[in-house]
Amino acid sequence: IYCGAKVRRESYAPLAQAVLKELDVADAGVLVVQSPFNVWAFKPATVAEVLEAYPSITCVAGHSIGGVWAAEMCRDLQAAGKWPSAGLDFVYMGVHGKGLSLAPFKDLPFGKVGYTIASEDGPMQRAAEGDVPGYTARALLDLPPSCTIFEIAGGNHQGYGSYGSPGIAQGNVLPDHPATISAQAQCDLVAAAIAATARRPPAL
């Protein structure tokens, strides 16, 4: 899981634990990756570097800007001819922004792609400019036809991690919308989306 900007890795620990519970595979693991010193101006370890250290990884997920970075790194991986033989799956977690296009990553050879959209996500609401159905329809055009959409009814942007509601002092000048479901409920829904995308049939 690639973290959102300025979010501590520990904030995604509940989500990582929930993913493992959903997968229910003895040797499964979840790695949480953040920028050096938690400064978003510095990009985190690349997908290529992560795979070199942990070659058993078969699914990449990213929250907010972390999702964009992770997709860019996967594109670089493909361009370098280093796509893993076991393949990769990908999950966009609350990846929204006005003018943001995911089309450059549409044709990457992911086995499965998941895209989550939380109804109270502040960045999504701002990008939609009052037309959430239209925004969603446009976003779908940038995604592979086989992409699975996971709707998080009542969830918000900060609910992808457990980091509360940062204010101006923490560098967040645009507030999130209040969630209408519990933090645990959103965590479970997001974990189910990641697990559904990452899950693979048992080896014969």
Short mmCIF file of C-alpha atoms in Angstrom, two decimals:
data_model
loop_
_atom_site.label_atom_id
_atom_site.label_comp_id
_atom_site.label_asym_id
_atom_site.label_seq_id
_atom_site.Cartn_x
_atom_site.Cartn_y
_atom_site.Cartn_z
CA ILE A 1 0.00 0.00 0.00
CA TYR A 2 1.46 3.34 -1.06
CA CYS A 3 0.44 6.00 1.48
CA GLY A 4 -1.27 9.29 0.78
CA ALA A 5 0.78 12.49 1.08
CA LYS A 6 2.14 13.22 4.55
CA VAL A 7 0.28 10.29 6.11
CA ARG A 8 2.33 8.17 8.49
CA ARG A 9 2.70 4.51 7.58
CA GLU A 10 1.27 3.50 10.95
CA SER A 11 -2.04 5.07 9.93
CA TYR A 12 -2.60 2.20 7.48
CA ALA A 13 -1.88 -0.54 10.04
CA PRO A 14 -5.58 -1.23 10.75
CA LEU A 15 -6.24 -1.51 7.01
CA ALA A 16 -3.26 -3.82 6.51
CA GLN A 17 -4.49 -6.06 9.33
CA ALA A 18 -8.01 -6.07 7.88
CA VAL A 19 -6.66 -7.06 4.45
CA LEU A 20 -4.79 -9.99 5.97
CA LYS A 21 -7.94 -11.08 7.77
CA GLU A 22 -9.91 -10.91 4.51
CA LEU A 23 -7.26 -12.86 2.57
CA ASP A 24 -6.98 -15.50 5.28
CA VAL A 25 -3.80 -16.91 3.76
CA ALA A 26 -1.13 -18.14 6.16
CA ASP A 27 1.90 -16.65 4.39
CA ALA A 28 0.28 -13.42 3.15
CA GLY A 29 1.70 -10.03 4.06
CA VAL A 30 0.99 -6.35 3.51
CA LEU A 31 3.78 -3.81 3.03
CA VAL A 32 3.07 -0.11 3.65
CA VAL A 33 5.33 2.32 1.75
CA GLN A 34 5.80 6.04 2.41
CA SER A 35 8.12 8.81 1.23
CA PRO A 36 11.44 9.35 3.02
CA PHE A 37 10.95 11.41 6.21
CA ASN A 38 7.22 11.44 5.40
CA VAL A 39 7.84 14.37 3.05
CA TRP A 40 5.65 13.98 -0.01
CA ALA A 41 8.02 16.03 -2.17
CA PHE A 42 10.27 12.95 -2.07
CA LYS A 43 8.81 9.93 -3.80
CA PRO A 44 8.80 6.61 -1.95
CA ALA A 45 10.63 3.46 -3.01
CA THR A 46 9.67 2.47 -6.54
CA VAL A 47 7.59 -0.60 -7.33
CA ALA A 48 10.70 -2.05 -8.99
CA GLU A 49 12.68 -1.58 -5.77
CA VAL A 50 9.90 -3.06 -3.66
CA LEU A 51 9.62 -6.10 -5.94
CA GLU A 52 13.36 -6.59 -5.85
CA ALA A 53 13.22 -6.78 -2.06
CA TYR A 54 9.90 -8.64 -1.87
CA PRO A 55 9.49 -10.63 -5.10
CA SER A 56 6.40 -12.47 -3.83
CA ILE A 57 4.27 -9.30 -4.06
CA THR A 58 1.53 -9.63 -6.67
CA CYS A 59 -0.75 -6.67 -5.88
CA VAL A 60 -0.04 -2.94 -5.57
CA ALA A 61 -2.45 -0.42 -4.03
CA GLY A 62 -2.15 3.30 -3.48
CA HIS A 63 -4.14 5.94 -1.62
CA SER A 64 -4.62 9.40 -3.11
CA ILE A 65 -1.33 10.71 -4.59
CA GLY A 66 0.22 7.41 -3.54
CA GLY A 67 -2.05 5.70 -6.03
CA VAL A 68 -0.88 7.98 -8.83
CA TRP A 69 2.77 7.44 -7.93
CA ALA A 70 2.32 3.68 -7.74
CA ALA A 71 0.64 3.61 -11.17
CA GLU A 72 3.45 5.73 -12.64
CA MET A 73 6.01 3.36 -11.16
CA CYS A 74 4.20 0.37 -12.64
CA ARG A 75 4.27 2.10 -16.02
CA ASP A 76 8.02 2.61 -15.61
CA LEU A 77 8.36 -1.05 -14.68
CA GLN A 78 6.60 -2.08 -17.88
CA ALA A 79 8.65 0.33 -20.00
CA ALA A 80 11.86 -1.13 -18.58
CA GLY A 81 10.76 -4.64 -19.53
CA LYS A 82 10.73 -5.74 -15.89
CA TRP A 83 7.08 -6.73 -15.48
CA PRO A 84 7.06 -9.71 -13.07
CA SER A 85 6.28 -13.09 -14.57
CA ALA A 86 3.70 -13.71 -11.86
CA GLY A 87 1.86 -10.56 -12.94
CA LEU A 88 0.51 -7.66 -10.90
CA ASP A 89 -2.91 -6.52 -9.78
CA PHE A 90 -3.66 -2.90 -8.82
CA VAL A 91 -6.07 -0.99 -6.58
CA TYR A 92 -6.74 2.76 -6.78
CA MET A 93 -7.81 3.89 -3.28
CA GLY A 94 -9.49 7.28 -3.34
CA VAL A 95 -7.38 8.54 -6.25
CA HIS A 96 -9.10 11.75 -7.32
CA GLY A 97 -8.23 15.24 -8.47
CA LYS A 98 -9.49 17.93 -10.78
CA GLY A 99 -7.92 17.34 -14.17
CA LEU A 100 -6.40 14.03 -13.09
CA SER A 101 -6.44 11.34 -15.78
CA LEU A 102 -5.69 7.68 -15.19
CA ALA A 103 -5.78 6.99 -18.93
CA PRO A 104 -1.96 6.70 -19.22
CA PHE A 105 -2.19 3.55 -17.09
CA LYS A 106 -5.24 2.02 -18.76
CA ASP A 107 -3.33 -0.42 -20.94
CA LEU A 108 -0.83 -1.66 -18.37
CA PRO A 109 -1.01 -5.48 -18.21
CA PHE A 110 -2.55 -5.73 -14.75
CA GLY A 111 -4.37 -8.99 -14.10
CA LYS A 112 -7.10 -7.22 -12.14
CA VAL A 113 -7.76 -3.57 -11.36
CA GLY A 114 -9.92 -2.21 -8.55
CA TYR A 115 -11.11 1.39 -8.14
CA THR A 116 -12.69 2.62 -4.93
CA ILE A 117 -14.94 5.64 -4.68
CA ALA A 118 -16.20 6.86 -1.30
CA SER A 119 -19.33 9.01 -1.41
CA GLU A 120 -18.09 11.60 1.12
CA ASP A 121 -14.52 11.82 -0.21
CA GLY A 122 -13.60 15.53 -0.12
CA PRO A 123 -11.10 15.49 -3.01
CA MET A 124 -13.57 13.49 -5.11
CA GLN A 125 -16.39 15.92 -4.34
CA ARG A 126 -14.21 18.90 -5.28
CA ALA A 127 -13.08 17.23 -8.51
CA ALA A 128 -16.69 16.38 -9.37
CA GLU A 129 -17.81 20.00 -8.94
CA GLY A 130 -21.33 18.97 -8.00
CA ASP A 131 -21.71 16.26 -10.64
CA VAL A 132 -20.59 13.03 -9.00
CA PRO A 133 -22.34 10.73 -11.53
CA GLY A 134 -20.70 12.60 -14.41
CA TYR A 135 -17.31 12.57 -12.72
CA THR A 136 -17.60 8.84 -12.06
CA ALA A 137 -18.59 8.17 -15.67
CA ARG A 138 -15.58 10.12 -16.94
CA ALA A 139 -13.26 8.32 -14.51
CA LEU A 140 -14.49 4.96 -15.79
CA LEU A 141 -13.39 5.87 -19.31
CA ASP A 142 -9.82 6.10 -18.02
CA LEU A 143 -9.93 2.61 -16.49
CA PRO A 144 -9.69 -0.83 -18.10
CA PRO A 145 -13.08 -2.26 -19.15
CA SER A 146 -12.54 -5.16 -16.74
CA CYS A 147 -11.94 -2.84 -13.77
CA THR A 148 -14.07 -3.52 -10.70
CA ILE A 149 -15.62 -0.46 -9.04
CA PHE A 150 -15.96 -0.63 -5.26
CA GLU A 151 -18.40 1.95 -3.89
CA ILE A 152 -17.78 2.97 -0.28
CA ALA A 153 -21.14 4.48 0.66
CA GLY A 154 -20.68 6.94 3.50
CA GLY A 155 -16.88 6.75 3.46
CA ASN A 156 -14.54 9.71 3.11
CA HIS A 157 -10.93 10.40 2.09
CA GLN A 158 -9.24 10.18 5.47
CA GLY A 159 -11.11 6.95 6.21
CA TYR A 160 -8.75 5.02 3.93
CA GLY A 161 -6.24 5.36 6.75
CA SER A 162 -6.66 6.00 10.46
CA TYR A 163 -5.23 9.47 10.72
CA GLY A 164 -8.15 11.66 11.77
CA SER A 165 -8.83 15.01 10.15
CA PRO A 166 -5.59 16.96 9.61
CA GLY A 167 -5.86 20.74 9.72
CA ILE A 168 -3.88 23.65 8.32
CA ALA A 169 -1.07 23.08 10.85
CA GLN A 170 -0.55 19.64 9.30
CA GLY A 171 -0.57 21.04 5.77
CA ASN A 172 -4.16 20.18 4.87
CA VAL A 173 -5.86 23.37 3.72
CA LEU A 174 -8.84 21.62 2.12
CA PRO A 175 -10.95 19.76 4.67
CA ASP A 176 -12.47 16.35 4.07
CA HIS A 177 -16.20 15.72 4.29
CA PRO A 178 -17.49 13.95 7.42
CA ALA A 179 -18.02 10.22 6.96
CA THR A 180 -21.46 8.81 7.64
CA ILE A 181 -20.17 5.32 8.46
CA SER A 182 -17.76 4.28 11.18
CA ALA A 183 -14.02 4.16 10.64
CA GLN A 184 -14.12 0.40 11.17
CA ALA A 185 -16.87 -0.03 8.59
CA GLN A 186 -14.87 1.87 5.97
CA CYS A 187 -11.70 -0.02 6.86
CA ASP A 188 -13.52 -3.31 6.36
CA LEU A 189 -14.99 -2.24 3.01
CA VAL A 190 -11.65 -1.03 1.67
CA ALA A 191 -9.92 -4.17 2.92
CA ALA A 192 -12.52 -6.31 1.16
CA ALA A 193 -11.90 -4.38 -2.08
CA ILE A 194 -8.14 -4.89 -1.86
CA ALA A 195 -8.47 -8.55 -0.94
CA ALA A 196 -10.92 -9.22 -3.77
CA THR A 197 -8.47 -7.70 -6.24
CA ALA A 198 -5.38 -9.36 -4.77
CA ARG A 199 -6.87 -12.80 -4.17
CA ARG A 200 -5.59 -15.52 -6.48
CA PRO A 201 -6.65 -19.14 -6.88
CA PRO A 202 -4.53 -21.59 -4.90
CA ALA A 203 -1.59 -23.10 -6.77
CA LEU A 204 -2.16 -26.62 -8.05
#
